[in-house]
Amino acid sequence: MTRAGSRSPLAPRRTLPATVVDDTVAAAAVLLDKWHPEDSSSGRSLFLDSNTPDEAHAFLRATKDLHRAMLFYASGLTTSDLHAGGHGLIQAQELLDTAMRRLQLELQILLSSLPNVLRFHRYDDDVAEEDRQGLTETSGHLRAVVEAMLAAGYGKECVSIFKARRRASVAAALQRLHGFSPSQQQATVQKLAWEQIDARMQSWLAAARAAFASVFVGERELCDRVFAGEHGSVGDAVFAAVADDQATSILAFAEAAVARAKRAPERLFRVLDVHDALTETIVPNIVAAFGDKSEVTARAVTLAVTKVGDAARGMVASFEAAIEKEPAKATVAGGAVHPLTRYVMNYLVFLADYENALANIYSAEQFTDTTDIGSGTGTAGSSSSDLSMASTSSSSSSTQRTLSLWSNPIGWLVSVLMRKLDAKAGNYREAALSYLFLANNTHYVAKKVGGGTKLEAVLGEEWAEAQRAKARGYVDVYVRAAWGSKVLRGGAMDEAVLEAVAMQERWVAADEDMGEALRAVARAAVVPTYRMFYRRQGAAARLTPGDVIGMIDGLFGGRTTSHSSSSDSCLVSI
């Protein structure tokens, strides 16, 4: 004898009179006749169009009754009931099959009524409350239909319809977001010029953020709502079938594009944009939707930590190598700011906006092998736990920084530039011009770094002030070298001044500020000495102190001034 509570809840009581079961089947037949999937009602929905609120509930109850009736008829209480039971079983089975076809139709109608992008939550401000409530109500209807089909043994049909409809919706949503199909574009990346890839990558950045923040997260929630409770594993399988390959196609496009970037330094900024998009929003949303153990998450983390990281380090290494390969003998006329200085500093100004990304990529916690600095190699993990590190800033104060590629990539690149400028300065024949070149270029670097810029935050205020002090020091040395011992220590000063001015007439200053500094230091060094010379020489001197001041003021883009019209007036002023 069966113990109480051990029998399936769907198993009929053997004491239930057959007539009651027959009546239940007959009542179900009436309702099914009204909502037959192949008559005029096929375009309407039990859940969305019915004027009788309880009719959908009654239909679902009828499917349960038919399933119980099948079990009852199949049990065959006595030998004499077998023939009748067989007839009842066939009828109940046919009716249940009709009911399931109706529910398949309902499932298609309900799924078609959903938007491509599902937003359930109140924090989606751009979604009206009415639409949000409608989505919640529809997902409730879907759950009821799914549970009825699974309970009746029609899970395969249910899952097939659900997957097909939602895959199409997700594909349409992604197509609309990207403006192109990532899976199709991935195959053509190798044939595109970088400019075309870059344009698509710019679209990818916005679209991928939206896709993983809304499309896939919404799809995950729909599956959780519809396949709830004991059907959770079915929901996981359905979501994976709907979303996994479409998510990986989005990531695959980025993988192919990053691979095409290779080691070209000018493409670094786009690669770092991809890094930021992945670490800030995409990977966290992938973990939320797909789970931290999923293949999609593993692929996204590998892309963010390994592939993007390797590409970025390779580009920084190429940039460093390009600075190093610049010929030291390639100087510029007049000691001006070298084009290399302008290019590198403008590059680093933009790169400073990615300080946190670079810190993550070069983090010692990720890459422990720092023996081959500049090679762009390292060992990276690929678990989702890496992203907690990759999404946080690792910047520190300038006093805590050690100037190396791994601790401060931008600072390291600046130091490489400064060493190259020192080498170039040594190739000028005139010592004065060498120091003017260093003064101009160091001043340019200091000005790019200072003034509260992001680059100053990266390198530190102390570093910026040190460069300004170096520039002032170079100016002082330049003035002593340019005006020479004959001017600054007396002697044939007239000729010496004229020679010094002639030599400097075609030399240039980095900007107006540097020009004024050069003139001011020269005036302070030369004019007092020349005044003493002028006092001794009197009318025999070819130049007045005013003449000397005027000539100095005319150097480096300044305007020649007239401080006196005669030696007498100058003598009076002294």
Coordinates of C-alpha atoms in Angstrom, one line a residue:
M1 CA 0.0 0.0 0.0
T2 CA 1.3 3.4 -1.0
R3 CA 2.2 5.7 1.9
A4 CA 0.4 9.0 2.1
G5 CA 2.4 11.9 0.6
S6 CA 4.6 9.7 -1.6
R7 CA 2.4 9.8 -4.7
S8 CA 2.9 12.4 -7.5
P9 CA 0.5 15.3 -7.1
L10 CA -0.6 14.7 -10.7
A11 CA -1.6 11.0 -10.1
P12 CA -5.4 10.7 -9.9
R13 CA -7.1 9.2 -6.9
R14 CA -8.1 5.7 -7.9
T15 CA -11.4 6.3 -6.1
L16 CA -12.3 9.2 -8.3
P17 CA -15.4 8.2 -10.3
A18 CA -14.9 8.0 -14.0
T19 CA -17.9 10.2 -14.7
V20 CA -16.3 13.1 -12.9
V21 CA -13.2 12.8 -15.0
D22 CA -15.4 12.5 -18.1
D23 CA -17.2 15.7 -17.1
T24 CA -13.9 17.5 -16.6
V25 CA -12.7 16.4 -20.1
A26 CA -16.0 17.5 -21.6
A27 CA -15.7 21.0 -20.0
A28 CA -12.2 21.3 -21.3
A29 CA -13.4 20.4 -24.8
V30 CA -15.9 23.2 -24.8
L31 CA -13.3 25.8 -23.8
L32 CA -10.8 24.4 -26.4
D33 CA -13.4 24.6 -29.1
K34 CA -13.7 28.3 -28.4
W35 CA -10.0 28.8 -28.5
H36 CA -9.0 26.3 -31.1
P37 CA -5.6 27.2 -32.6
E38 CA -6.8 26.7 -36.2
D39 CA -10.1 28.7 -36.2
S40 CA -11.0 32.4 -36.3
S41 CA -9.7 32.8 -32.7
S42 CA -6.1 32.1 -33.8
G43 CA -5.3 35.8 -34.3
R44 CA -6.5 36.7 -30.8
S45 CA -4.8 36.1 -27.5
L46 CA -6.2 34.5 -24.4
F47 CA -4.0 36.7 -22.3
L48 CA -4.0 40.0 -24.2
D49 CA -7.5 40.1 -26.0
S50 CA -9.9 38.1 -23.8
N51 CA -12.9 40.1 -22.5
T52 CA -13.3 37.5 -19.7
P53 CA -10.4 38.0 -17.2
D54 CA -10.7 34.5 -15.9
E55 CA -10.8 32.7 -19.2
A56 CA -7.0 32.5 -19.5
H57 CA -6.8 31.1 -16.0
A58 CA -9.6 28.6 -16.9
F59 CA -7.7 27.5 -20.0
L60 CA -4.5 26.8 -18.0
R61 CA -6.5 24.9 -15.4
A62 CA -8.1 22.9 -18.2
T63 CA -4.6 21.8 -19.4
K64 CA -3.8 20.5 -16.0
D65 CA -7.1 18.7 -15.8
L66 CA -6.5 17.0 -19.1
H67 CA -3.1 15.9 -18.0
R68 CA -4.6 14.4 -14.8
A69 CA -7.3 12.8 -16.9
M70 CA -4.7 11.1 -19.1
L71 CA -3.0 9.7 -16.0
F72 CA -6.3 8.5 -14.7
Y73 CA -7.4 6.8 -17.8
A74 CA -4.0 5.2 -18.2
S75 CA -4.1 3.8 -14.8
G76 CA -7.0 1.4 -15.7
L77 CA -8.7 0.6 -12.4
T78 CA -10.2 -2.7 -13.5
T79 CA -10.1 -5.0 -16.4
S80 CA -13.7 -4.1 -17.4
D81 CA -12.7 -0.4 -17.5
L82 CA -9.7 -0.9 -19.8
H83 CA -11.7 -0.5 -23.1
A84 CA -13.4 2.6 -21.9
G85 CA -10.2 3.9 -20.4
G86 CA -8.5 3.5 -23.6
H87 CA -11.1 5.6 -25.4
G88 CA -10.9 8.3 -22.7
L89 CA -7.1 8.4 -22.8
I90 CA -7.1 9.0 -26.6
Q91 CA -9.6 11.8 -26.3
A92 CA -7.8 13.5 -23.4
Q93 CA -4.5 13.1 -25.3
E94 CA -6.0 14.7 -28.4
L95 CA -7.5 17.5 -26.4
L96 CA -4.3 18.1 -24.5
D97 CA -2.3 18.2 -27.8
T98 CA -4.8 20.8 -29.1
A99 CA -4.4 22.8 -25.9
M100 CA -0.6 22.8 -26.3
R101 CA -0.8 24.0 -29.9
R102 CA -3.0 26.8 -28.6
L103 CA -0.4 27.6 -26.0
Q104 CA 2.4 27.5 -28.6
L105 CA 0.4 30.1 -30.5
E106 CA 0.0 32.1 -27.3
L107 CA 3.7 31.9 -26.6
Q108 CA 4.4 33.3 -30.1
I109 CA 1.9 36.1 -29.7
L110 CA 3.2 37.1 -26.2
L111 CA 6.8 37.0 -27.3
S112 CA 6.0 39.1 -30.4
S113 CA 4.4 41.7 -28.1
L114 CA 7.7 42.2 -26.3
P115 CA 10.1 45.0 -27.3
N116 CA 13.5 44.0 -28.6
V117 CA 15.2 45.6 -25.6
L118 CA 13.7 44.7 -22.3
R119 CA 13.8 47.2 -19.4
F120 CA 12.2 46.1 -16.2
H121 CA 13.6 48.5 -13.6
R122 CA 12.6 51.9 -12.3
Y123 CA 16.1 53.3 -12.9
D124 CA 15.5 53.2 -16.6
D125 CA 14.3 56.8 -16.7
D126 CA 13.6 56.7 -20.5
V127 CA 11.0 54.0 -20.1
A128 CA 7.5 55.0 -19.2
E129 CA 6.0 53.4 -16.1
E130 CA 3.1 52.1 -18.2
D131 CA 5.5 50.3 -20.5
R132 CA 7.4 48.9 -17.6
Q133 CA 4.2 47.5 -16.0
G134 CA 3.1 46.1 -19.3
L135 CA 6.4 44.3 -19.7
T136 CA 6.1 42.9 -16.2
E137 CA 2.5 41.7 -16.9
T138 CA 3.5 40.1 -20.2
S139 CA 6.4 38.3 -18.6
G140 CA 3.9 36.9 -16.0
H141 CA 1.7 35.6 -18.8
L142 CA 4.8 34.0 -20.4
R143 CA 5.7 32.3 -17.2
A144 CA 2.2 30.8 -16.9
V145 CA 2.3 29.5 -20.4
V146 CA 5.8 28.0 -20.0
E147 CA 4.9 26.3 -16.8
A148 CA 1.8 24.8 -18.3
M149 CA 3.7 23.5 -21.3
L150 CA 6.6 22.1 -19.3
A151 CA 4.2 20.4 -16.8
A152 CA 2.4 18.7 -19.7
G153 CA 5.6 17.4 -21.3
Y154 CA 5.9 19.9 -24.1
G155 CA 9.1 21.5 -23.0
K156 CA 10.9 20.9 -26.2
E157 CA 8.3 22.8 -28.2
C158 CA 8.2 25.6 -25.6
V159 CA 11.9 26.1 -25.5
S160 CA 12.3 26.0 -29.3
I161 CA 9.7 28.8 -29.8
F162 CA 11.2 30.9 -27.0
K163 CA 14.7 30.6 -28.3
A164 CA 13.8 31.4 -31.9
R165 CA 11.7 34.4 -31.1
R166 CA 14.1 35.9 -28.6
R167 CA 17.2 35.3 -30.7
A168 CA 15.6 37.2 -33.6
S169 CA 14.7 40.0 -31.2
V170 CA 18.2 40.2 -29.8
A171 CA 19.8 40.1 -33.2
A172 CA 17.5 43.0 -34.4
A173 CA 18.3 45.0 -31.3
L174 CA 22.1 44.6 -31.8
Q175 CA 21.8 45.4 -35.5
R176 CA 20.0 48.6 -34.6
L177 CA 22.6 49.5 -32.0
H178 CA 25.7 48.8 -34.0
G179 CA 24.4 49.8 -37.4
F180 CA 26.1 46.7 -38.7
S181 CA 26.2 43.0 -37.8
P182 CA 29.3 42.3 -35.6
S183 CA 29.4 38.7 -36.7
Q184 CA 29.5 39.6 -40.4
Q185 CA 31.9 42.5 -39.9
Q186 CA 34.4 40.4 -37.9
A187 CA 35.2 38.4 -41.1
T188 CA 35.9 41.6 -43.1
V189 CA 38.1 43.4 -40.6
Q190 CA 41.3 42.0 -42.3
K191 CA 40.2 43.6 -45.6
L192 CA 39.4 47.1 -44.2
A193 CA 41.7 50.0 -43.9
W194 CA 42.4 51.2 -40.4
E195 CA 40.4 54.4 -40.9
Q196 CA 37.3 52.2 -41.7
I197 CA 38.0 50.0 -38.7
D198 CA 38.5 53.0 -36.5
A199 CA 35.1 54.4 -37.5
R200 CA 33.4 51.1 -36.8
M201 CA 35.2 50.8 -33.5
Q202 CA 33.9 54.2 -32.5
S203 CA 30.4 53.0 -33.1
W204 CA 31.2 49.7 -31.4
L205 CA 32.2 51.5 -28.2
A206 CA 28.8 53.1 -27.7
A207 CA 26.8 50.1 -29.0
A208 CA 28.6 47.5 -27.0
R209 CA 28.1 49.4 -23.8
A210 CA 24.4 49.7 -24.5
A211 CA 24.1 46.1 -25.6
F212 CA 25.6 44.6 -22.5
A213 CA 24.0 47.1 -20.2
S214 CA 20.5 46.7 -21.6
V215 CA 19.9 44.1 -24.2
F216 CA 21.6 41.1 -22.5
V217 CA 20.8 42.2 -19.0
G218 CA 17.1 42.5 -19.9
E219 CA 17.2 39.2 -21.7
R220 CA 18.7 37.6 -18.6
E221 CA 15.9 39.0 -16.4
L222 CA 13.2 37.8 -18.8
C223 CA 14.6 34.3 -18.6
D224 CA 14.8 34.5 -14.8
R225 CA 11.2 35.7 -14.6
V226 CA 9.7 33.2 -17.1
F227 CA 11.7 30.1 -16.1
A228 CA 11.6 30.7 -12.4
G229 CA 11.9 28.3 -9.5
E230 CA 12.4 24.6 -10.4
H231 CA 12.8 25.6 -14.1
G232 CA 15.8 27.8 -13.4
S233 CA 18.2 25.5 -15.2
V234 CA 16.0 25.5 -18.2
G235 CA 16.1 29.3 -18.2
D236 CA 19.9 29.2 -18.0
A237 CA 20.1 27.0 -21.0
V238 CA 17.6 29.1 -22.9
F239 CA 19.5 32.3 -22.1
A240 CA 22.8 30.8 -23.2
A241 CA 21.2 29.6 -26.5
V242 CA 19.8 33.1 -27.1
A243 CA 22.7 35.2 -26.0
D244 CA 26.0 33.5 -25.9
D245 CA 27.0 33.5 -29.5
Q246 CA 25.6 36.9 -30.1
A247 CA 27.6 38.3 -27.2
T248 CA 30.8 36.6 -28.4
S249 CA 30.4 38.0 -31.9
I250 CA 30.4 41.5 -30.4
L251 CA 33.6 40.7 -28.5
A252 CA 35.1 39.0 -31.5
F253 CA 34.8 42.1 -33.6
A254 CA 36.7 44.1 -30.9
E255 CA 39.3 41.3 -30.8
A256 CA 39.9 41.5 -34.5
A257 CA 40.0 45.3 -34.5
V258 CA 42.5 45.4 -31.7
A259 CA 44.7 42.8 -33.4
R260 CA 44.7 45.0 -36.5
A261 CA 45.9 48.0 -34.5
K262 CA 49.2 46.1 -34.1
R263 CA 52.0 48.3 -32.7
A264 CA 51.1 51.6 -34.4
P265 CA 51.4 54.3 -31.6
E266 CA 48.7 56.5 -33.1
R267 CA 46.1 53.8 -32.7
L268 CA 46.8 53.5 -28.9
F269 CA 44.0 55.9 -28.0
R270 CA 41.3 53.8 -29.6
V271 CA 42.7 50.6 -28.0
L272 CA 42.6 52.3 -24.6
D273 CA 39.0 53.4 -25.3
V274 CA 38.2 49.7 -25.7
H275 CA 40.0 48.9 -22.4
D276 CA 37.9 51.5 -20.6
A277 CA 34.7 50.4 -22.1
L278 CA 35.4 46.8 -21.1
T279 CA 36.6 47.4 -17.6
E280 CA 34.1 50.2 -16.7
T281 CA 30.8 48.8 -18.0
I282 CA 31.0 45.8 -20.4
V283 CA 32.6 43.2 -18.2
P284 CA 30.6 44.0 -15.1
N285 CA 27.4 43.7 -17.0
I286 CA 28.6 40.5 -18.7
V287 CA 29.3 39.0 -15.2
A288 CA 25.8 40.2 -14.1
A289 CA 24.0 38.6 -17.1
F290 CA 26.1 35.6 -17.9
G291 CA 27.8 34.7 -14.6
D292 CA 31.4 34.9 -13.6
K293 CA 32.1 31.3 -14.7
S294 CA 30.7 31.6 -18.2
E295 CA 32.7 31.3 -21.4
V296 CA 31.5 34.8 -22.4
T297 CA 32.9 36.3 -19.2
A298 CA 36.2 34.5 -19.6
R299 CA 36.5 35.7 -23.2
A300 CA 35.7 39.3 -22.2
V301 CA 38.2 39.3 -19.4
T302 CA 40.9 37.8 -21.7
L303 CA 40.1 40.6 -24.2
A304 CA 40.4 43.3 -21.6
V305 CA 43.4 42.1 -19.6
T306 CA 45.5 40.1 -22.1
K307 CA 44.7 41.1 -25.7
V308 CA 44.0 44.8 -25.2
G309 CA 46.8 45.0 -22.6
D310 CA 49.3 43.3 -24.9
A311 CA 48.3 45.6 -27.8
A312 CA 48.6 48.7 -25.6
R313 CA 52.0 47.8 -24.2
G314 CA 53.2 47.0 -27.7
M315 CA 52.1 50.4 -28.9
V316 CA 53.8 52.2 -26.0
A317 CA 57.0 50.2 -26.8
S318 CA 56.8 51.3 -30.4
F319 CA 56.4 54.9 -29.4
E320 CA 59.4 54.7 -27.2
A321 CA 61.4 53.0 -29.9
A322 CA 60.4 55.8 -32.4
I323 CA 61.8 58.4 -30.0
E324 CA 65.0 56.4 -29.5
K325 CA 65.4 56.0 -33.3
E326 CA 65.2 59.7 -34.0
P327 CA 68.7 60.7 -35.3
A328 CA 70.5 62.7 -32.7
K329 CA 72.2 64.7 -35.4
A330 CA 68.9 65.9 -36.8
T331 CA 68.9 69.3 -35.2
V332 CA 66.6 72.4 -35.9
A333 CA 67.8 75.8 -37.0
G334 CA 68.1 78.5 -34.5
G335 CA 67.7 76.2 -31.4
A336 CA 63.9 76.1 -31.9
V337 CA 61.6 73.7 -30.3
H338 CA 62.2 70.4 -32.1
P339 CA 59.2 68.8 -34.0
L340 CA 59.9 65.6 -32.0
T341 CA 59.3 67.6 -28.8
R342 CA 56.0 69.0 -30.0
Y343 CA 54.8 65.6 -31.3
V344 CA 55.7 63.7 -28.2
M345 CA 54.3 66.2 -25.7
N346 CA 51.0 66.6 -27.7
Y347 CA 50.8 62.8 -27.7
L348 CA 51.3 62.6 -24.0
V349 CA 48.8 65.3 -23.3
F350 CA 46.1 63.1 -24.8
L351 CA 47.6 60.0 -23.2
A352 CA 47.3 61.6 -19.8
D353 CA 43.5 61.2 -20.0
Y354 CA 44.1 57.4 -19.9
E355 CA 46.3 57.4 -16.8
N356 CA 44.1 54.9 -15.0
A357 CA 44.0 52.6 -18.0
L358 CA 47.7 52.7 -18.3
A359 CA 48.2 52.1 -14.6
N360 CA 45.9 49.0 -14.9
I361 CA 47.7 47.7 -17.9
Y362 CA 51.1 48.1 -16.4
S363 CA 50.1 47.2 -12.9
A364 CA 52.7 45.2 -11.1
E365 CA 49.9 43.0 -9.6
Q366 CA 49.1 41.8 -13.2
F367 CA 52.6 41.7 -14.7
T368 CA 55.4 40.5 -12.5
D369 CA 58.1 40.2 -15.1
T370 CA 59.6 43.7 -15.5
T371 CA 63.0 42.7 -16.7
D372 CA 62.2 43.4 -20.3
I373 CA 61.0 47.0 -20.0
G374 CA 59.6 48.3 -23.2
S375 CA 59.1 44.9 -24.8
G376 CA 55.4 45.0 -24.3
T377 CA 55.4 41.5 -22.8
G378 CA 54.0 40.2 -19.6
T379 CA 51.9 37.5 -17.9
A380 CA 48.3 38.2 -17.4
G381 CA 45.5 36.4 -15.7
S382 CA 42.1 35.9 -17.3
S383 CA 39.6 35.5 -14.5
S384 CA 36.8 37.9 -13.7
S385 CA 38.5 38.8 -10.4
D386 CA 41.0 40.7 -12.4
L387 CA 38.4 43.3 -13.2
S388 CA 38.0 44.6 -9.7
M389 CA 41.6 45.7 -10.1
A390 CA 41.2 46.8 -13.6
S391 CA 38.3 49.1 -12.8
T392 CA 40.0 51.0 -10.0
S393 CA 42.5 53.9 -10.2
S394 CA 46.0 53.1 -9.1
S395 CA 47.4 56.6 -9.3
S396 CA 49.5 57.9 -6.5
S397 CA 51.3 61.2 -5.5
S398 CA 54.4 62.2 -7.4
T399 CA 56.6 61.7 -4.4
Q400 CA 55.6 58.0 -4.3
R401 CA 56.4 57.4 -8.0
T402 CA 59.5 55.7 -9.3
L403 CA 60.2 56.8 -12.8
S404 CA 60.0 53.6 -14.8
L405 CA 57.8 52.3 -17.6
W406 CA 55.9 50.0 -15.3
S407 CA 55.2 52.5 -12.5
N408 CA 54.6 55.5 -14.6
P409 CA 54.6 54.9 -18.4
I410 CA 54.0 58.6 -19.3
G411 CA 56.8 59.7 -17.0
W412 CA 59.1 57.1 -18.6
L413 CA 58.3 58.4 -22.1
V414 CA 59.0 62.0 -21.1
S415 CA 62.4 60.9 -19.7
V416 CA 63.2 59.1 -23.0
L417 CA 62.4 62.4 -24.8
M418 CA 64.5 64.4 -22.5
R419 CA 67.5 62.1 -23.0
K420 CA 67.1 62.4 -26.7
L421 CA 67.0 66.2 -26.5
D422 CA 70.2 66.1 -24.5
A423 CA 71.8 64.1 -27.3
K424 CA 70.6 66.4 -30.0
A425 CA 71.9 69.5 -28.1
G426 CA 75.4 68.1 -28.3
N427 CA 75.3 68.2 -32.0
Y428 CA 75.3 72.0 -32.3
R429 CA 78.6 73.6 -33.2
E430 CA 78.0 76.7 -31.0
A431 CA 77.8 76.0 -27.3
A432 CA 75.4 78.9 -26.9
L433 CA 73.0 77.4 -29.4
S434 CA 73.1 74.1 -27.7
Y435 CA 71.9 75.7 -24.5
L436 CA 69.3 77.8 -26.2
F437 CA 67.9 74.5 -27.8
L438 CA 67.8 72.9 -24.3
A439 CA 66.2 76.1 -22.8
N440 CA 63.5 76.2 -25.5
N441 CA 62.6 72.6 -25.5
T442 CA 62.7 72.2 -21.7
H443 CA 60.5 75.3 -21.4
Y444 CA 58.1 73.8 -24.0
V445 CA 57.9 70.6 -22.0
A446 CA 57.4 72.4 -18.7
K447 CA 54.6 74.6 -20.2
K448 CA 52.8 71.5 -21.6
V449 CA 53.0 69.8 -18.2
G450 CA 52.2 72.8 -15.9
G451 CA 49.1 74.9 -15.3
G452 CA 47.0 72.4 -13.6
T453 CA 46.8 70.0 -16.6
K454 CA 46.1 66.3 -16.4
L455 CA 49.6 65.7 -17.4
E456 CA 50.8 67.7 -14.4
A457 CA 48.6 65.5 -12.2
V458 CA 50.3 62.4 -13.7
L459 CA 53.9 63.7 -13.5
G460 CA 53.5 65.8 -10.4
E461 CA 53.8 69.5 -9.6
E462 CA 57.4 69.0 -8.3
W463 CA 58.5 67.5 -11.6
A464 CA 56.9 70.4 -13.5
E465 CA 58.6 73.0 -11.3
A466 CA 61.9 71.1 -11.7
Q467 CA 61.7 71.5 -15.5
R468 CA 60.9 75.2 -15.2
A469 CA 64.0 75.6 -13.0
K470 CA 66.1 73.6 -15.5
A471 CA 64.9 75.9 -18.3
R472 CA 65.9 79.0 -16.3
G473 CA 69.3 77.4 -15.7
Y474 CA 69.8 76.8 -19.4
V475 CA 68.9 80.4 -20.1
D476 CA 71.6 81.6 -17.7
V477 CA 74.2 79.4 -19.2
Y478 CA 73.1 80.4 -22.7
V479 CA 73.5 84.1 -22.0
R480 CA 77.1 83.5 -20.6
A481 CA 78.0 81.4 -23.7
A482 CA 76.3 83.7 -26.2
W483 CA 77.7 87.1 -25.0
G484 CA 81.1 85.7 -24.3
S485 CA 84.0 86.8 -22.0
K486 CA 84.7 89.9 -24.1
V487 CA 81.3 91.4 -23.5
L488 CA 80.8 90.3 -19.9
R489 CA 84.4 91.0 -18.7
G490 CA 85.2 94.1 -20.7
G491 CA 87.7 94.4 -23.5
A492 CA 86.8 95.4 -27.0
M493 CA 83.1 95.5 -26.1
D494 CA 81.8 97.4 -29.1
E495 CA 82.9 94.7 -31.5
A496 CA 82.0 91.9 -29.2
V497 CA 78.4 93.2 -28.7
L498 CA 78.0 93.6 -32.5
E499 CA 79.3 90.1 -33.1
A500 CA 77.1 88.6 -30.4
V501 CA 74.0 90.3 -31.8
A502 CA 74.8 89.3 -35.3
M503 CA 75.2 85.7 -34.2
Q504 CA 71.8 85.6 -32.4
E505 CA 69.7 87.5 -34.9
R506 CA 68.4 84.2 -36.5
W507 CA 68.1 82.3 -33.3
V508 CA 64.6 81.8 -32.0
A509 CA 62.7 81.5 -28.7
A510 CA 60.1 78.8 -28.0
D511 CA 57.5 81.5 -27.4
E512 CA 57.0 85.1 -26.3
D513 CA 57.6 84.2 -22.6
M514 CA 60.9 82.5 -23.4
G515 CA 61.9 85.4 -25.7
E516 CA 61.2 87.9 -22.9
A517 CA 63.2 85.8 -20.4
L518 CA 66.1 85.6 -22.7
R519 CA 66.2 89.3 -23.3
A520 CA 65.8 90.1 -19.6
V521 CA 68.6 87.9 -18.6
A522 CA 70.8 89.3 -21.4
R523 CA 70.0 92.9 -20.4
A524 CA 70.8 92.1 -16.8
A525 CA 74.1 90.5 -17.7
V526 CA 75.3 92.8 -20.5
V527 CA 74.1 96.4 -19.9
P528 CA 75.7 97.1 -16.5
T529 CA 79.1 95.9 -17.8
Y530 CA 78.7 98.0 -21.0
R531 CA 77.8 101.1 -19.0
M532 CA 81.1 100.8 -17.2
F533 CA 82.8 100.4 -20.5
Y534 CA 81.0 103.4 -21.9
R535 CA 82.0 105.6 -19.0
R536 CA 85.6 104.8 -19.7
Q537 CA 85.4 105.2 -23.4
G538 CA 83.1 108.1 -23.6
A539 CA 82.7 109.5 -27.1
A540 CA 85.1 107.0 -28.5
A541 CA 82.6 104.2 -28.0
R542 CA 80.7 103.2 -31.1
L543 CA 77.5 102.2 -29.2
T544 CA 75.7 103.8 -26.3
P545 CA 74.1 101.7 -23.5
G546 CA 70.8 102.6 -25.1
D547 CA 71.9 101.2 -28.4
V548 CA 72.9 97.9 -26.7
I549 CA 69.6 97.7 -24.9
G550 CA 67.8 98.4 -28.2
M551 CA 69.7 95.6 -29.9
I552 CA 69.0 93.1 -27.1
D553 CA 65.3 94.0 -27.2
G554 CA 65.2 93.3 -30.9
L555 CA 66.4 89.7 -30.4
F556 CA 64.1 86.6 -30.3
G557 CA 61.1 88.3 -31.9
G558 CA 61.2 91.5 -29.8
R559 CA 61.0 95.0 -31.1
T560 CA 64.1 97.1 -31.4
T561 CA 63.8 100.1 -29.0
S562 CA 65.6 103.5 -29.0
H563 CA 66.7 104.4 -25.5
S564 CA 68.8 107.5 -26.5
S565 CA 69.5 109.6 -29.6
S566 CA 73.0 110.7 -28.6
S567 CA 75.9 109.7 -26.4
D568 CA 75.4 112.9 -24.3
S569 CA 71.9 112.1 -23.3
C570 CA 73.0 108.6 -22.5
L571 CA 75.7 110.0 -20.3
V572 CA 73.3 112.2 -18.5
S573 CA 71.0 109.2 -17.8
I574 CA 73.9 107.2 -16.4

